PDB file of C-alpha atoms in Angstrom:
ATOM      1  CA  GLN A   1      82.875  97.694 131.716  1.00  0.00           C
ATOM      2  CA  VAL A   2      83.621  95.307 128.999  1.00  0.00           C
ATOM      3  CA  GLN A   3      83.864  91.674 129.764  1.00  0.00           C
ATOM      4  CA  LEU A   4      85.311  88.661 127.805  1.00  0.00           C
ATOM      5  CA  VAL A   5      84.258  85.444 128.933  1.00  0.00           C
ATOM      6  CA  GLU A   6      86.424  82.428 128.378  1.00  0.00           C
ATOM      7  CA  SER A   7      85.599  78.883 128.854  1.00  0.00           C
ATOM      8  CA  GLY A   8      86.688  75.529 127.632  1.00  0.00           C
ATOM      9  CA  GLY A   9      90.673  74.883 129.100  1.00  0.00           C
ATOM     10  CA  GLY A  10      91.282  71.675 130.999  1.00  0.00           C
ATOM     11  CA  LEU A  11      93.704  68.976 131.374  1.00  0.00           C
ATOM     12  CA  VAL A  12      94.305  66.768 127.814  1.00  0.00           C
ATOM     13  CA  GLN A  13      96.691  64.124 126.952  1.00  0.00           C
ATOM     14  CA  PRO A  14      99.619  64.773 124.123  1.00  0.00           C
ATOM     15  CA  GLY A  15      97.829  64.748 120.720  1.00  0.00           C
ATOM     16  CA  GLY A  16      94.241  65.497 122.217  1.00  0.00           C
ATOM     17  CA  SER A  17      92.130  68.644 121.315  1.00  0.00           C
ATOM     18  CA  LEU A  18      90.105  71.225 123.096  1.00  0.00           C
ATOM     19  CA  ARG A  19      87.940  74.026 121.984  1.00  0.00           C
ATOM     20  CA  LEU A  20      88.283  77.377 123.730  1.00  0.00           C
ATOM     21  CA  SER A  21      85.403  79.589 123.735  1.00  0.00           C
ATOM     22  CA  CYS A  22      85.328  83.581 124.178  1.00  0.00           C
ATOM     23  CA  SER A  23      82.067  85.528 124.705  1.00  0.00           C
ATOM     24  CA  THR A  24      81.532  89.345 125.003  1.00  0.00           C
ATOM     25  CA  SER A  25      78.914  91.804 124.260  1.00  0.00           C
ATOM     26  CA  GLY A  26      77.361  92.418 120.979  1.00  0.00           C
ATOM     27  CA  SER A  27      78.255  96.165 120.844  1.00  0.00           C
ATOM     28  CA  ILE A  28      81.707  95.286 121.309  1.00  0.00           C
ATOM     29  CA  PHE A  29      82.133  91.494 119.236  1.00  0.00           C
ATOM     30  CA  ARG A  30      80.626  93.129 116.039  1.00  0.00           C
ATOM     31  CA  VAL A  31      83.434  95.720 115.632  1.00  0.00           C
ATOM     32  CA  SER A  32      86.186  93.578 117.349  1.00  0.00           C
ATOM     33  CA  ALA A  33      89.187  91.791 115.806  1.00  0.00           C
ATOM     34  CA  MET A  34      89.084  88.671 118.180  1.00  0.00           C
ATOM     35  CA  GLY A  35      92.159  86.998 119.133  1.00  0.00           C
ATOM     36  CA  TRP A  36      94.544  84.391 121.515  1.00  0.00           C
ATOM     37  CA  TYR A  37      97.089  84.995 123.164  1.00  0.00           C
ATOM     38  CA  ARG A  38      98.927  82.719 125.943  1.00  0.00           C
ATOM     39  CA  GLN A  39     101.375  82.414 128.952  1.00  0.00           C
ATOM     40  CA  ALA A  40     103.161  79.720 129.887  1.00  0.00           C
ATOM     41  CA  PRO A  41     104.786  79.258 133.492  1.00  0.00           C
ATOM     42  CA  GLY A  42     108.094  81.413 133.266  1.00  0.00           C
ATOM     43  CA  LYS A  43     107.595  83.068 129.425  1.00  0.00           C
ATOM     44  CA  GLN A  44     106.236  85.921 127.911  1.00  0.00           C
ATOM     45  CA  ARG A  45     102.934  86.471 126.800  1.00  0.00           C
ATOM     46  CA  GLU A  46     102.708  85.356 122.975  1.00  0.00           C
ATOM     47  CA  PHE A  47     100.447  85.863 119.758  1.00  0.00           C
ATOM     48  CA  VAL A  48      98.537  82.687 119.398  1.00  0.00           C
ATOM     49  CA  ALA A  49      95.900  83.637 116.660  1.00  0.00           C
ATOM     50  CA  ARG A  50      93.522  86.397 115.727  1.00  0.00           C
ATOM     51  CA  ILE A  51      90.426  86.850 114.097  1.00  0.00           C
ATOM     52  CA  ALA A  52      89.142  90.030 112.238  1.00  0.00           C
ATOM     53  CA  THR A  53      85.567  91.379 111.144  1.00  0.00           C
ATOM     54  CA  ASN A  54      85.875  89.992 108.047  1.00  0.00           C
ATOM     55  CA  ASP A  55      87.113  86.696 108.955  1.00  0.00           C
ATOM     56  CA  PHE A  56      90.512  87.307 107.657  1.00  0.00           C
ATOM     57  CA  THR A  57      92.607  85.239 110.248  1.00  0.00           C
ATOM     58  CA  ASN A  58      96.360  84.865 110.899  1.00  0.00           C
ATOM     59  CA  TYR A  59      98.325  82.427 113.315  1.00  0.00           C
ATOM     60  CA  ALA A  60     101.843  81.732 115.143  1.00  0.00           C
ATOM     61  CA  ASP A  61     103.935  79.653 113.332  1.00  0.00           C
ATOM     62  CA  SER A  62     103.895  77.184 116.577  1.00  0.00           C
ATOM     63  CA  VAL A  63     100.283  76.641 116.050  1.00  0.00           C
ATOM     64  CA  LYS A  64      99.817  76.645 112.080  1.00  0.00           C
ATOM     65  CA  GLY A  65      98.108  73.965 110.948  1.00  0.00           C
ATOM     66  CA  ARG A  66      96.877  72.629 114.433  1.00  0.00           C
ATOM     67  CA  PHE A  67      94.419  75.309 115.712  1.00  0.00           C
ATOM     68  CA  THR A  68      91.871  76.963 114.065  1.00  0.00           C
ATOM     69  CA  ILE A  69      90.284  80.223 115.378  1.00  0.00           C
ATOM     70  CA  SER A  70      86.656  80.768 114.243  1.00  0.00           C
ATOM     71  CA  ARG A  71      83.681  83.548 115.134  1.00  0.00           C
ATOM     72  CA  ASP A  72      79.924  82.904 115.365  1.00  0.00           C
ATOM     73  CA  ASN A  73      78.719  87.083 115.298  1.00  0.00           C
ATOM     74  CA  ALA A  74      74.851  84.950 116.130  1.00  0.00           C
ATOM     75  CA  LYS A  75      76.286  84.668 119.184  1.00  0.00           C
ATOM     76  CA  ASN A  76      78.862  86.791 119.602  1.00  0.00           C
ATOM     77  CA  THR A  77      81.657  84.200 120.384  1.00  0.00           C
ATOM     78  CA  ALA A  78      84.715  83.646 119.528  1.00  0.00           C
ATOM     79  CA  TYR A  79      86.458  80.241 119.231  1.00  0.00           C
ATOM     80  CA  LEU A  80      89.945  78.543 119.267  1.00  0.00           C
ATOM     81  CA  GLN A  81      89.808  74.828 118.174  1.00  0.00           C
ATOM     82  CA  MET A  82      93.209  73.530 119.191  1.00  0.00           C
ATOM     83  CA  ASN A  83      94.342  70.050 117.845  1.00  0.00           C
ATOM     84  CA  SER A  84      97.288  67.552 118.077  1.00  0.00           C
ATOM     85  CA  LEU A  85      98.268  69.397 121.565  1.00  0.00           C
ATOM     86  CA  GLU A  86     101.563  69.253 122.447  1.00  0.00           C
ATOM     87  CA  PRO A  87     103.047  69.595 126.116  1.00  0.00           C
ATOM     88  CA  GLU A  88     104.229  73.163 124.659  1.00  0.00           C
ATOM     89  CA  ASP A  89     100.851  74.087 124.460  1.00  0.00           C
ATOM     90  CA  THR A  90     100.315  74.543 128.031  1.00  0.00           C
ATOM     91  CA  ALA A  91      99.830  77.912 129.361  1.00  0.00           C
ATOM     92  CA  VAL A  92      97.147  79.899 130.470  1.00  0.00           C
ATOM     93  CA  TYR A  93      94.791  81.417 126.893  1.00  0.00           C
ATOM     94  CA  HIS A  94      93.393  84.720 127.470  1.00  0.00           C
ATOM     95  CA  CYS A  95      91.017  86.065 125.087  1.00  0.00           C
ATOM     96  CA  THR A  96      91.244  89.527 123.432  1.00  0.00           C
ATOM     97  CA  ALA A  97      88.939  92.241 121.745  1.00  0.00           C
ATOM     98  CA  TYR A  98      90.479  95.211 119.679  1.00  0.00           C
ATOM     99  CA  VAL A  99      88.440  97.785 118.571  1.00  0.00           C
ATOM    100  CA  THR A 100      89.952  99.599 115.955  1.00  0.00           C
ATOM    101  CA  ALA A 101      87.936 102.412 115.740  1.00  0.00           C
ATOM    102  CA  GLN A 102      88.675 103.092 119.523  1.00  0.00           C
ATOM    103  CA  ASN A 103      92.147 102.082 119.276  1.00  0.00           C
ATOM    104  CA  THR A 104      90.958 100.076 122.525  1.00  0.00           C
ATOM    105  CA  GLY A 105      92.170  96.384 123.378  1.00  0.00           C
ATOM    106  CA  TYR A 106      90.254  94.393 125.805  1.00  0.00           C
ATOM    107  CA  TRP A 107      91.747  91.003 127.756  1.00  0.00           C
ATOM    108  CA  GLY A 108      89.590  88.173 129.389  1.00  0.00           C
ATOM    109  CA  GLN A 109      90.662  86.669 133.060  1.00  0.00           C
ATOM    110  CA  GLY A 110      92.312  83.658 131.067  1.00  0.00           C
ATOM    111  CA  THR A 111      91.902  79.892 130.874  1.00  0.00           C
ATOM    112  CA  GLN A 112      94.155  77.240 131.709  1.00  0.00           C
ATOM    113  CA  VAL A 113      95.301  74.653 129.139  1.00  0.00           C
ATOM    114  CA  THR A 114      97.366  72.015 130.229  1.00  0.00           C
ATOM    115  CA  VAL A 115      98.878  69.004 128.302  1.00  0.00           C
ATOM    116  CA  SER A 116     100.384  65.989 130.108  1.00  0.00           C
ATOM    117  CA  SER A 117     100.232  62.482 129.979  1.00  0.00           C
TER     118      SER A 117
END
């Protein structure tokens, strides 16, 4: 059973920052593109950011310049640094691990991010 463990969500004021973390087993992490999706109440789940095993990254237009995705292969952990947060960023953020060789994706349970004054 593959588990993705997320942490770092919470309540933050507009303009503030949060860092999300996502950890999984080394055997999965090493071969996975790691990513983040989010789902706001009443809205469809949307792509946020992704980092490949070669550290190539891509981002949704709505978060470019504000969010940074990274990975620490020694800790089997991916991060999403979120700066200049806006109320529109409020959502449940889910970590994903996609193993290309298996054509299989895994999802975390999600962590709530609320941006409000």
